[in-house]
GROMACS .gro file of C-alpha atoms in nm:
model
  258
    1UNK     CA    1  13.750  11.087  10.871
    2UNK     CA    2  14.055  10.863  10.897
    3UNK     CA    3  14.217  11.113  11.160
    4UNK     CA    4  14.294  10.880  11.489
    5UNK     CA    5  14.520  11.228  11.669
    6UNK     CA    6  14.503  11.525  11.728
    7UNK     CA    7  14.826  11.580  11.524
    8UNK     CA    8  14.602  11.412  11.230
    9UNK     CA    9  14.379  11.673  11.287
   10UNK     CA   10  14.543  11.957  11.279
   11UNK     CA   11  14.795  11.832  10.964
   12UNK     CA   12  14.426  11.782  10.803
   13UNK     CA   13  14.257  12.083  10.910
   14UNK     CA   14  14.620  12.338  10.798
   15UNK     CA   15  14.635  12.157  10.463
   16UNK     CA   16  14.259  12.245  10.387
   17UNK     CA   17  14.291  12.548  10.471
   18UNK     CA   18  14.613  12.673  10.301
   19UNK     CA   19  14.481  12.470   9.989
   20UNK     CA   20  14.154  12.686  10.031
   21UNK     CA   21  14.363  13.023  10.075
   22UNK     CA   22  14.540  12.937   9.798
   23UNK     CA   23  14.265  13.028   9.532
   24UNK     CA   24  14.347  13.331   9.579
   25UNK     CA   25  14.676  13.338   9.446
   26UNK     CA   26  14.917  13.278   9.768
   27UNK     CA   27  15.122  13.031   9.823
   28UNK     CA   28  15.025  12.935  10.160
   29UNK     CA   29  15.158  12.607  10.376
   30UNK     CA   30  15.067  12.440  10.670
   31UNK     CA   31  15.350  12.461  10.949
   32UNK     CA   32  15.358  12.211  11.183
   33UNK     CA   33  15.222  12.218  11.454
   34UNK     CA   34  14.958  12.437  11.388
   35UNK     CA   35  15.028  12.790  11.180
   36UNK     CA   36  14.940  12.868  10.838
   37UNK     CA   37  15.246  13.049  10.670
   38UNK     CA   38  15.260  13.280  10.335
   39UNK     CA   39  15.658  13.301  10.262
   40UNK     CA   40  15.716  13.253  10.620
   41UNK     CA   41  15.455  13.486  10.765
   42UNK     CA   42  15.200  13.369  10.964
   43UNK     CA   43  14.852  13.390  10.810
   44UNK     CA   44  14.609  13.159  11.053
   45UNK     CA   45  14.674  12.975  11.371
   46UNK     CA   46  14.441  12.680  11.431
   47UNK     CA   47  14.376  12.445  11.765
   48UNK     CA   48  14.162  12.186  11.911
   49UNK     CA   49  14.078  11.887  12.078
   50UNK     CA   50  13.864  11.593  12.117
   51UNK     CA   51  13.608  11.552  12.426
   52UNK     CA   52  13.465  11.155  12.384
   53UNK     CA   53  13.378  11.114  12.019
   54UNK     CA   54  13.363  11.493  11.947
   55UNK     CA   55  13.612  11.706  11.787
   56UNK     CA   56  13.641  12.047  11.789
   57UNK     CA   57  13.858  12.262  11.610
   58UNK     CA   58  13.898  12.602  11.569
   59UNK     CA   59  14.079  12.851  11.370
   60UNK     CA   60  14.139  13.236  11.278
   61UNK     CA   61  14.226  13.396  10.889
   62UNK     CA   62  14.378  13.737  10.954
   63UNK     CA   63  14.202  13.887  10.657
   64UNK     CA   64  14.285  14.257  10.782
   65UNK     CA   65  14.474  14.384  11.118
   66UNK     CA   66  14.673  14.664  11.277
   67UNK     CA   67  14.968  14.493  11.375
   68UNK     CA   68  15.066  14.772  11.646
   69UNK     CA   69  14.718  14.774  11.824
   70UNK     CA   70  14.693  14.367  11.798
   71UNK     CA   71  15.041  14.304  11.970
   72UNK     CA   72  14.945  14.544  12.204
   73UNK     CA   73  14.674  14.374  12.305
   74UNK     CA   74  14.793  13.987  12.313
   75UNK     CA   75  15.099  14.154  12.476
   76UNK     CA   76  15.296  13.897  12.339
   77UNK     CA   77  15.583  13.776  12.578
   78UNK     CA   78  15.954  13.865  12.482
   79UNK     CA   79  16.073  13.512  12.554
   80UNK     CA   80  15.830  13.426  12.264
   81UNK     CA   81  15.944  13.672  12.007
   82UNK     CA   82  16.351  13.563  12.137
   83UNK     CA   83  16.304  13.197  12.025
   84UNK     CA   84  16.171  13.280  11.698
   85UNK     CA   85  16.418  13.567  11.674
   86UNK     CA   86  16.243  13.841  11.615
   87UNK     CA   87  16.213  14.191  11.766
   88UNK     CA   88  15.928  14.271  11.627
   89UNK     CA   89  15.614  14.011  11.608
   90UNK     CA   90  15.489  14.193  11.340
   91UNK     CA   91  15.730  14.067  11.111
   92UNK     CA   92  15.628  13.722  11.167
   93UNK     CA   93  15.234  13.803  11.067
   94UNK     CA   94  15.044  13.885  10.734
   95UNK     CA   95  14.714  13.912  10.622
   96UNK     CA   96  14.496  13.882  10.308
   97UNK     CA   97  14.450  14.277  10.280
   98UNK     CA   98  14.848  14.298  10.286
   99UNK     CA   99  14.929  14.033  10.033
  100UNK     CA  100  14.623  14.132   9.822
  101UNK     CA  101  14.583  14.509   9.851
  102UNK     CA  102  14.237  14.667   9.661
  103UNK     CA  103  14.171  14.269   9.563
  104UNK     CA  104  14.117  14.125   9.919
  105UNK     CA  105  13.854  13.900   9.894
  106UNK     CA  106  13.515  13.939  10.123
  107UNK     CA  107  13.463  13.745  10.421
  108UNK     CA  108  13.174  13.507  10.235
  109UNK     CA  109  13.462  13.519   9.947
  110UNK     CA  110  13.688  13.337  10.257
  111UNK     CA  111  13.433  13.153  10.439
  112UNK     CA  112  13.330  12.973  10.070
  113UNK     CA  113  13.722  12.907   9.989
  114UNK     CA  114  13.764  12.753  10.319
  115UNK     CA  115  13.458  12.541  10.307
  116UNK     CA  116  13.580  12.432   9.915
  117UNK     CA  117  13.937  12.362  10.070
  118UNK     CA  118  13.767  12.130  10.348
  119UNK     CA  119  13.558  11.967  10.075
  120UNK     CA  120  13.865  11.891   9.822
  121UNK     CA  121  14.095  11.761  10.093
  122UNK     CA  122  13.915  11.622  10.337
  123UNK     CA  123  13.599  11.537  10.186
  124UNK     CA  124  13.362  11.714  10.417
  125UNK     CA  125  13.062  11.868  10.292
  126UNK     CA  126  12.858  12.147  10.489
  127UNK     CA  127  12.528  12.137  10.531
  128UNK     CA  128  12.363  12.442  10.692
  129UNK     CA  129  12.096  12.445  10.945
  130UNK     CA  130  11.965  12.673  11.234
  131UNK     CA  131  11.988  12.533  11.577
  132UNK     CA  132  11.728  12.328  11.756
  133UNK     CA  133  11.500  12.405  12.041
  134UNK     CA  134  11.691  12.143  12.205
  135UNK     CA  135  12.013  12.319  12.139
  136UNK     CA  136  11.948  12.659  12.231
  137UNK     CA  137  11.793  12.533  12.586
  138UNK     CA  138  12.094  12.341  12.626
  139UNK     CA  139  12.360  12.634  12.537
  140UNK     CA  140  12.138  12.830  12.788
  141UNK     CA  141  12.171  12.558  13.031
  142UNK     CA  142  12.560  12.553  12.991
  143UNK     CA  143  12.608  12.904  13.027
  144UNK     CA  144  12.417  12.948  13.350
  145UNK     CA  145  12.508  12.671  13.503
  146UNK     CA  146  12.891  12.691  13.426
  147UNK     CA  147  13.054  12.883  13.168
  148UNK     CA  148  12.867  13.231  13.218
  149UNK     CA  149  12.954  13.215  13.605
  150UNK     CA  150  13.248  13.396  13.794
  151UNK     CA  151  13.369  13.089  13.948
  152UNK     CA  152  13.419  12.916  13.615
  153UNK     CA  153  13.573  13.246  13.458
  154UNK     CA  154  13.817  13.259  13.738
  155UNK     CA  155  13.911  12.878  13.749
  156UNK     CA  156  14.274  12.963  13.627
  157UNK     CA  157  14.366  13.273  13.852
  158UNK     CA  158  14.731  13.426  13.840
  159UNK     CA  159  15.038  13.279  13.947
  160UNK     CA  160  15.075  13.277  14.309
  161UNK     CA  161  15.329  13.531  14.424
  162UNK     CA  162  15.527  13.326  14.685
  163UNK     CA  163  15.617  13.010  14.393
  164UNK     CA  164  15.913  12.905  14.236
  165UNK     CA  165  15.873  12.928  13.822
  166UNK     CA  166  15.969  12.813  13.564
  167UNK     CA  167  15.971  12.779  13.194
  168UNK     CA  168  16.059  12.564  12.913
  169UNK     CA  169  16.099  12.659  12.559
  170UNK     CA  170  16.112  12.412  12.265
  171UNK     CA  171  16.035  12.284  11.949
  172UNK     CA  172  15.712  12.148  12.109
  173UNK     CA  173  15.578  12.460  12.245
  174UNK     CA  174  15.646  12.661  12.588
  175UNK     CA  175  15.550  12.522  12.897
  176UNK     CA  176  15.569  12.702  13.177
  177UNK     CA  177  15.519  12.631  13.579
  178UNK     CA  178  15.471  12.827  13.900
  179UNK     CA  179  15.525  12.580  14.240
  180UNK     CA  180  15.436  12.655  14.569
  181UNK     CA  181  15.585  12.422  14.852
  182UNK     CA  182  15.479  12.321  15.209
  183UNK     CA  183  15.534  12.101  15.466
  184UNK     CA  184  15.796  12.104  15.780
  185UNK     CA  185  16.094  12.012  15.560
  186UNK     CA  186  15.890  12.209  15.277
  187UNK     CA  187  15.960  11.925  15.054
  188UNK     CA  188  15.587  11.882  14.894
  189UNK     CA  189  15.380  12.052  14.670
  190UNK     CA  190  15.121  12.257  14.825
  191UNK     CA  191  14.963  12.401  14.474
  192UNK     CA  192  15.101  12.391  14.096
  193UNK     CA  193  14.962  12.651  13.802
  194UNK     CA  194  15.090  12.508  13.443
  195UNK     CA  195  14.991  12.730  13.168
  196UNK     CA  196  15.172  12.768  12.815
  197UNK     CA  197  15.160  12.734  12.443
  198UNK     CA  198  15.107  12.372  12.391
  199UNK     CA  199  14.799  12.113  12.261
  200UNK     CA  200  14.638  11.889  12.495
  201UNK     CA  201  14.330  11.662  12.492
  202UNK     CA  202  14.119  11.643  12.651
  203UNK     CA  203  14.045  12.013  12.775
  204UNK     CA  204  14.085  11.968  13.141
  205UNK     CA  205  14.386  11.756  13.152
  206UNK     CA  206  14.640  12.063  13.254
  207UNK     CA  207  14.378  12.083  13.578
  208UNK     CA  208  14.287  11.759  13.639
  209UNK     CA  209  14.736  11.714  13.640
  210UNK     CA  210  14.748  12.001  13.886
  211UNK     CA  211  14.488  11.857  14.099
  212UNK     CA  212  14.673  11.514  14.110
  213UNK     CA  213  15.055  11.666  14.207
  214UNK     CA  214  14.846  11.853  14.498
  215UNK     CA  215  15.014  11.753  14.819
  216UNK     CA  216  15.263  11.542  14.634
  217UNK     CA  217  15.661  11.516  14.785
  218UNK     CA  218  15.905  11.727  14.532
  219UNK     CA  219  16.124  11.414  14.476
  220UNK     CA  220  15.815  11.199  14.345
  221UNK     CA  221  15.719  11.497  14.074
  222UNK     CA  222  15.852  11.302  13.794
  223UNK     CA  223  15.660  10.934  13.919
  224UNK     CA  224  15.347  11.140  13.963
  225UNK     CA  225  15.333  11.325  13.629
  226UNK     CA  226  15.424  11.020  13.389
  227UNK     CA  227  15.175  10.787  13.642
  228UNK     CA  228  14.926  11.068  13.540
  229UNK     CA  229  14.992  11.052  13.172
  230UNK     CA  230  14.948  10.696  13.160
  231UNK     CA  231  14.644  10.641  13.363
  232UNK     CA  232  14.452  10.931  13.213
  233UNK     CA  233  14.459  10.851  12.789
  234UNK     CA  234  14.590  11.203  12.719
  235UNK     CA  235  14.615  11.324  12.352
  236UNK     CA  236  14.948  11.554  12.350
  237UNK     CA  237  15.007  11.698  12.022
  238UNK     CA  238  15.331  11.888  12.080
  239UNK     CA  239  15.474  11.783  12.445
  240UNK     CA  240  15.505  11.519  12.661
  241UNK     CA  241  15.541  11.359  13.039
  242UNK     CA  242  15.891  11.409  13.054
  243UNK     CA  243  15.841  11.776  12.923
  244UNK     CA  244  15.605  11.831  13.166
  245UNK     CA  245  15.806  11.671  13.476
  246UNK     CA  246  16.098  11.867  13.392
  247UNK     CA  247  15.904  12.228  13.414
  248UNK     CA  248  15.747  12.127  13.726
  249UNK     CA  249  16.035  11.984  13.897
  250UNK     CA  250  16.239  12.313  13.794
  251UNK     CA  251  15.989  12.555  13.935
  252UNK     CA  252  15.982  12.321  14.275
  253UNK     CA  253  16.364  12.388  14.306
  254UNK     CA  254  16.367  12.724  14.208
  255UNK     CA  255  16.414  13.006  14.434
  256UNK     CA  256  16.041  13.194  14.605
  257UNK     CA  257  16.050  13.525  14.613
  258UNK     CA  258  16.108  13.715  14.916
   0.00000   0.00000   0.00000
């Protein structure tokens, strides 16, 4: 696949999906960066990234929902529904059961129209298999070892409650920052937690960027994070250094709660 970024990827991935959607008689788009939209409702959301020479990519098709119970539980943030204008987040979200009523197609209907958007635009044929002794030992492996443990579940704990935060909101996504400072003149960064609604590649990057500002004096924040950026071949879809660096240094100035 001729698909060098991530931004490739995900312009690829939308368009073969809306033009797979589409068979069933909506008009759906691709949104940049990453929704699916029918008449300005949001359908799918999609993400990714690559790790070496693998991609992966990922995406949901709200075929059916309860909008009440669902934006109960994503408890979506108000600062999300305010730049979007919106009281409600149900009004920005649709599904296949509400656009299609008693003709809503079945999930093999959906997986096949997918797969046949996929094939049309990008060119990529499925072929099915089961996995591989190999495989299954490995996935065991992995989920022992690391991603079935508590440390690895916990990796990203809450905000501190003694840090300076704060938040940026753009076209590019929202990135937001909690700083805690130390030192006698308490002019360096003793920890940083970045979290937000952004694409980056490769999968640690946020932690490894945290890891690096560790330690680092408040009025280098901006040297540190675009030295960072530039040493470590990061894939940013929708934000960059300077995005970054301007969070950060915001949440080091800002106010700690008593």
């Amino acid at each position: 696949l001729d698909l060098p970024t991530l931004a490739d990827v995900a312009a690829g991935v939308c368009e073969s999906v809306a033009l797979g959607l589409s068979q069933f008689g909506i008009p759906a788009r691709w949104r940049p960066r990453n929704d699916i939209e029918v008449d300005g409702r949001k359908i799918s959301g999609t993400g990714g990234f690559f790790s070496g020479d693998v991609l992966f990519y990922q995406a949901t098709i709200l075929v059916d929902m309860n909008p009440a119970r669902m934006l109960q539980a994503l408890n979506v943030p108000a600062a999300k529904l305010a730049k979007r204008a919106l009281d409600d987040a149900g009004a920005r979200i649709t599904s296949l059961s509400a656009l299609l009523g008693a003709a809503t197609p079945s999930i093999g209907a959906v997986h096949e129209a997918l797969l046949g958007g996929l094939e049309r635009r990008l060119g990529i044929v499925p072929e099915w298999g089961t996995p591989t002794a190999l495989e299954e030992d490995l996935a065991r492996r992995l989920h022992d070892e690391e991603i079935g443990t508590d440390d690895f579940v916990a990796e990203i704990d809450s905000p501190p409650d003694a840090a300076g935060h704060a938040a940026r909101h753009g076209a590019g996504g929202t990135i937001e920052a909690w700083v805690r400072r130390e030192g006698v003149a308490d002019d360096r960064i003793r920890e940083v937690l970045i979290t937000g609604d952004f694409f980056v590649t490769p999968p640690r990057t946020v932690l490894d960027l945290e890891a690096a500002l560790r330690g680092a004096p408040i009025a280098e924040i901006r040297e540190r994070v675009e030295a960072f950026f530039a040493a470590a071949q990061v894939g940013v879809l929708s934000a960059g250094a300077a995005d970054f660096a301007e969070v950060i240094e915001e949440a080091a100035g800002a106010a700690v709660p008593a």
